[in-house]
Coordinates of C-alpha atoms in Angstrom, one line a residue:
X1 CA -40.2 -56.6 24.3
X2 CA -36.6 -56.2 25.6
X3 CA -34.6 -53.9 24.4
X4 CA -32.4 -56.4 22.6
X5 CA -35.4 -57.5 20.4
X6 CA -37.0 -53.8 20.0
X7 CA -33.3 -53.6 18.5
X8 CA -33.6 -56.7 16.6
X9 CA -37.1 -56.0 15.7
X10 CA -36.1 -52.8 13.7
X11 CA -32.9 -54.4 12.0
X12 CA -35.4 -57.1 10.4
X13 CA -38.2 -55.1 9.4
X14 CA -35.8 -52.7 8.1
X15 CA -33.9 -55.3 5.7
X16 CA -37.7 -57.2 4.6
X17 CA -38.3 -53.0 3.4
X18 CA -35.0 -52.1 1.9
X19 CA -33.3 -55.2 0.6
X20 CA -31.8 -53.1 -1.7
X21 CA -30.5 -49.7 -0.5
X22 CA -30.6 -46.9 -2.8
X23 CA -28.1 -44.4 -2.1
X24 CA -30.0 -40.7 -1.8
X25 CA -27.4 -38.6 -3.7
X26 CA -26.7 -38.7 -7.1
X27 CA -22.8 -39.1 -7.3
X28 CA -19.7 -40.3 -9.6
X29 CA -17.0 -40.0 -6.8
X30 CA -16.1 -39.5 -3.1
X31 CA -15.4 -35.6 -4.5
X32 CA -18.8 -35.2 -6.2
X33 CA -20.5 -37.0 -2.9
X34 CA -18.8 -34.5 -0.4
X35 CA -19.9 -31.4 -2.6
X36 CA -23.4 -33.3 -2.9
X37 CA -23.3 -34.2 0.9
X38 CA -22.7 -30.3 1.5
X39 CA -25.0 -29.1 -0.3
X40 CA -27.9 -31.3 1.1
X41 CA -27.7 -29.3 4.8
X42 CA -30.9 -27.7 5.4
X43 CA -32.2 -28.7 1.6
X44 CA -34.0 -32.3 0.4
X45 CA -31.9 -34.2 -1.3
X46 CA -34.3 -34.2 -4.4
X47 CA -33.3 -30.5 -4.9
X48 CA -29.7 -31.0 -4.4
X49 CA -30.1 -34.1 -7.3
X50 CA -31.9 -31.2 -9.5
X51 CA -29.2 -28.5 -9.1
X52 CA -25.9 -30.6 -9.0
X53 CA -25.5 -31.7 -12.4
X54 CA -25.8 -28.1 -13.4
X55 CA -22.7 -28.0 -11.5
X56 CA -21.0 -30.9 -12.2
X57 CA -21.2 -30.0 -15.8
X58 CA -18.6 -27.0 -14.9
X59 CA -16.6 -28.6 -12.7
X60 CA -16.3 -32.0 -11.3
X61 CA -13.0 -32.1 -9.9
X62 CA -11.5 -29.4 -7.4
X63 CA -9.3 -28.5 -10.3
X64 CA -12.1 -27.3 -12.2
X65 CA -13.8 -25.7 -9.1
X66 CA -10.8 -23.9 -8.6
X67 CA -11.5 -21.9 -12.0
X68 CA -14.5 -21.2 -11.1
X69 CA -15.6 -17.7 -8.8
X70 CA -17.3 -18.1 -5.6
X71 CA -19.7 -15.8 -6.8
X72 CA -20.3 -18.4 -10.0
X73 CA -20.8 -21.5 -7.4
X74 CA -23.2 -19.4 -5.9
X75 CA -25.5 -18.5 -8.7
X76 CA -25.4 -22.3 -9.8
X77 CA -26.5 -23.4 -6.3
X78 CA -28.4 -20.8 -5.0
X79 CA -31.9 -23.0 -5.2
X80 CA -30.1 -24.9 -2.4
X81 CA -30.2 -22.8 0.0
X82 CA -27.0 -20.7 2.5
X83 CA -25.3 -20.3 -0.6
X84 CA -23.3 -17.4 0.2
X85 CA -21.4 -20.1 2.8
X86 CA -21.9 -23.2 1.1
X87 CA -20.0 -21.5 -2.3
X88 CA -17.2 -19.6 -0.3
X89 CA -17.1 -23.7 1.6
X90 CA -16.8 -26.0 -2.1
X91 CA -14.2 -23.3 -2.9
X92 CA -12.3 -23.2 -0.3
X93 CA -12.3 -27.1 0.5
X94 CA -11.3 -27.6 -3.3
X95 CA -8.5 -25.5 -3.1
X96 CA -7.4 -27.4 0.4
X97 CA -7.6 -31.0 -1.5
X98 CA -5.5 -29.6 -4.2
X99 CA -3.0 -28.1 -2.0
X100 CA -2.5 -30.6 0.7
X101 CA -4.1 -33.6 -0.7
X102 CA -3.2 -34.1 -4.2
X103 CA -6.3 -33.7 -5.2
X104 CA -7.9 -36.3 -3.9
X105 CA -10.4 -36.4 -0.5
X106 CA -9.3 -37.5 2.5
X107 CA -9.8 -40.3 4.0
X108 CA -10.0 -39.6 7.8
X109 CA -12.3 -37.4 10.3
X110 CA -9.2 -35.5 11.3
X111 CA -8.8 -34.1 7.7
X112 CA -12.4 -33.9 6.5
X113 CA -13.4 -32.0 9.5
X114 CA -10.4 -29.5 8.9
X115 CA -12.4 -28.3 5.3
X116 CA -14.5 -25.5 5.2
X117 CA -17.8 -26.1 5.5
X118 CA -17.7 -30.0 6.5
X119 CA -19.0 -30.8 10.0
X120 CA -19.2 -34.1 11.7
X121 CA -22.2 -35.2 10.0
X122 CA -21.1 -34.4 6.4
X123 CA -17.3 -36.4 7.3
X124 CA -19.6 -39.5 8.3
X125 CA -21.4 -39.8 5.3
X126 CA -18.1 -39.5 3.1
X127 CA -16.4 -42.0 5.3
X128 CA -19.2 -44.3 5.0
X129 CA -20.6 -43.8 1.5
X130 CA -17.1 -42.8 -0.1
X131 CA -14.8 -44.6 1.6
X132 CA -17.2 -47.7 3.4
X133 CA -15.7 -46.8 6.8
X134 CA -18.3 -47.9 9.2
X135 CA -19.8 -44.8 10.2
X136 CA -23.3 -43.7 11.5
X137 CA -24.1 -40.5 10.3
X138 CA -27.1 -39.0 11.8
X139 CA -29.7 -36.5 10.0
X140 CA -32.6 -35.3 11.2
X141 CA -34.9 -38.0 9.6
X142 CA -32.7 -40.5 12.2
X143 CA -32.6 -38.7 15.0
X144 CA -36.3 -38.2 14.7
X145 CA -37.1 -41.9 14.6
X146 CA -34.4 -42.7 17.4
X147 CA -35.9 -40.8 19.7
X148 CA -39.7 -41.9 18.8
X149 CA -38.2 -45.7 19.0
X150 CA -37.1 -45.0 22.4
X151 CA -33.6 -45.7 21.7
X152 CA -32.3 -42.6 22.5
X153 CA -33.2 -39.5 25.0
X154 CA -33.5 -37.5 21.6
X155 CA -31.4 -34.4 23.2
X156 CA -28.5 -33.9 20.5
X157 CA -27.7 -36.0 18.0
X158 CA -24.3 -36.2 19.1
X159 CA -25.8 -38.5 21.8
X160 CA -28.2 -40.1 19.1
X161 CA -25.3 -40.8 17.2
X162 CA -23.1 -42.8 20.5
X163 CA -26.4 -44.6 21.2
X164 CA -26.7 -45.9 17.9
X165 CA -23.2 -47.3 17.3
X166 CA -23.8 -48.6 20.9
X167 CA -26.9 -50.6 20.3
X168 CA -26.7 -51.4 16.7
X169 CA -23.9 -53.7 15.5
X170 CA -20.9 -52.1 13.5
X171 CA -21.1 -54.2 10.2
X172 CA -24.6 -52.8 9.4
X173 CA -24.3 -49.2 10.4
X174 CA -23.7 -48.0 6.6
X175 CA -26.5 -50.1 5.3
X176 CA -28.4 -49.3 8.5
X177 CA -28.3 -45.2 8.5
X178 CA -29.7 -45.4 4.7
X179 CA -32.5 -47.5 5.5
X180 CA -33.3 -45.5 8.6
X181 CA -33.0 -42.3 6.3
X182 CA -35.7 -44.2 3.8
X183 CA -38.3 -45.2 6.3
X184 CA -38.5 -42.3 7.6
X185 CA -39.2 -40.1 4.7
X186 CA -41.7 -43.0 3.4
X187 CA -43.4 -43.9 6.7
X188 CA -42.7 -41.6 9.7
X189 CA -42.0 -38.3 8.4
X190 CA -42.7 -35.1 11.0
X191 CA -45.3 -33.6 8.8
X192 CA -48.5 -35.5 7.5
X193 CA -47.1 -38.5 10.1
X194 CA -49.5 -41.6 9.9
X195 CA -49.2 -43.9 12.9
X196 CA -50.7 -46.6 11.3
X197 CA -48.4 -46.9 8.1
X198 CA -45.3 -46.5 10.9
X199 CA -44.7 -50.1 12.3
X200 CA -42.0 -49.6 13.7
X201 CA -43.0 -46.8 15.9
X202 CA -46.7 -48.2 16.6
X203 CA -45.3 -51.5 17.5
X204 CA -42.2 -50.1 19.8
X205 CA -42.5 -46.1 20.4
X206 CA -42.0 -44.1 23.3
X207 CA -45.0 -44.1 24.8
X208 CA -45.3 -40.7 25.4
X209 CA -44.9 -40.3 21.5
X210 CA -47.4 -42.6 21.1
X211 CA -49.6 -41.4 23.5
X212 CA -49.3 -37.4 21.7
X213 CA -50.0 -38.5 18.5
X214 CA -53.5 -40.2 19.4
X215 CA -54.1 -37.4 21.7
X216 CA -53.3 -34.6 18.8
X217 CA -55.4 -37.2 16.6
X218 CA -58.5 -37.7 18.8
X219 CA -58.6 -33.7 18.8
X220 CA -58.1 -33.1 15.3
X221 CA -61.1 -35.6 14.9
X222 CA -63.5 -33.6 17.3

């Protein structure tokens, strides 16, 4: 297989898989999805759809947030995880959009990157999901199964990220990163990994991937 159909390969068994592409974060706007998208670093997305309502009900807005203490975002989203700087970050950002944005979330990588507590990663997903800027944001789920698909060297996901927007076309990269998200939670996760419910990676992986798993396998067996 050429590289070109390894590429097309994964587009089309992605799209037969998730026709429809269900968005992981439970959100009303671009402000609830950043605070959601925060919130989700280093903690599953199920948790994060658990504990933001219990938030949202308080404040939903940056005006609302505002009113609130850090030390009252904290206890609300302490099952999250780093909550000492992820409250002291939906605080401070809030205050930010009020006060040089009118309240509303930016709409650039310039300005979302300037907020407290918003990296790269968290500015893709807001451009893409909030704003349907073609963006490529990469978690660890995709740079997992980049590197396994042998479309990337795997050594940063800055570099995961350029190789994807280089080999996948930009009018599916927002439908394309949620998909790649999906699969691998549902068929290549890192822990509890079965090979042969993973067709992508059985039918195009890295071969020294490949070639670990059935040797950790044959072991495991013995």
């Amino acid at each position: 297989m050429t590289k070109q159909e390894k590429v097309e390969f994964v587009i089309n068994t992605l799209k037969d898989l998730y026709p429809e592409i269900p968005v992981p974060l439970d959100h009303t706007d671009r402000y609830t999805l950043l605070i959601a998208v925060l919130l989700s670093a280093q903690c599953t997305d199920v948790r994060v759809n658990q504990i933001t309502p219990l938030l949202f009900a308080k404040a939903d807005n940056p005006y609302d947030m505002v009113k609130l203490s850090i030390e009252e975002i904290k206890e609300i989203i302490r099952p999250c995880g780093l909550s000492p700087m992820k409250s002291k970050g939906i605080y401070g950002l809030s205050k930010i959009i009020i006060e040089k944005h009118n309240g509303e979330v930016p709409n650039t990588y310039e300005h979302l990157e300037e907020l407290p507590a918003v990296g790269h990663k968290t500015a893709s997903v807001v451009m893409s999901q909030g704003f349907g800027f073609p963006a490529f944001p990469v978690d660890t789920h995709i740079h997992r199964l980049m590197y396994r698909w042998n479309l990337t060297n795997g050594k940063n996901v800055v570099q995961t990220e350029k190789d994807a927007k280089r080999i996948f076309p930009k009018d599916i990269w927002n439908d394309l990163h949620l998909q790649i998200i999906w699969y691998g939670r549902e068929y290549s996760p890192a822990r509890g990994w079965d090979l042969e419910k993973d067709i992508i990676t059985k039918t195009i992986g890295r071969a020294t991937v490949l070639k670990d798993y059935y040797t950790k396998n044959k072991k495991a067996l013995k």
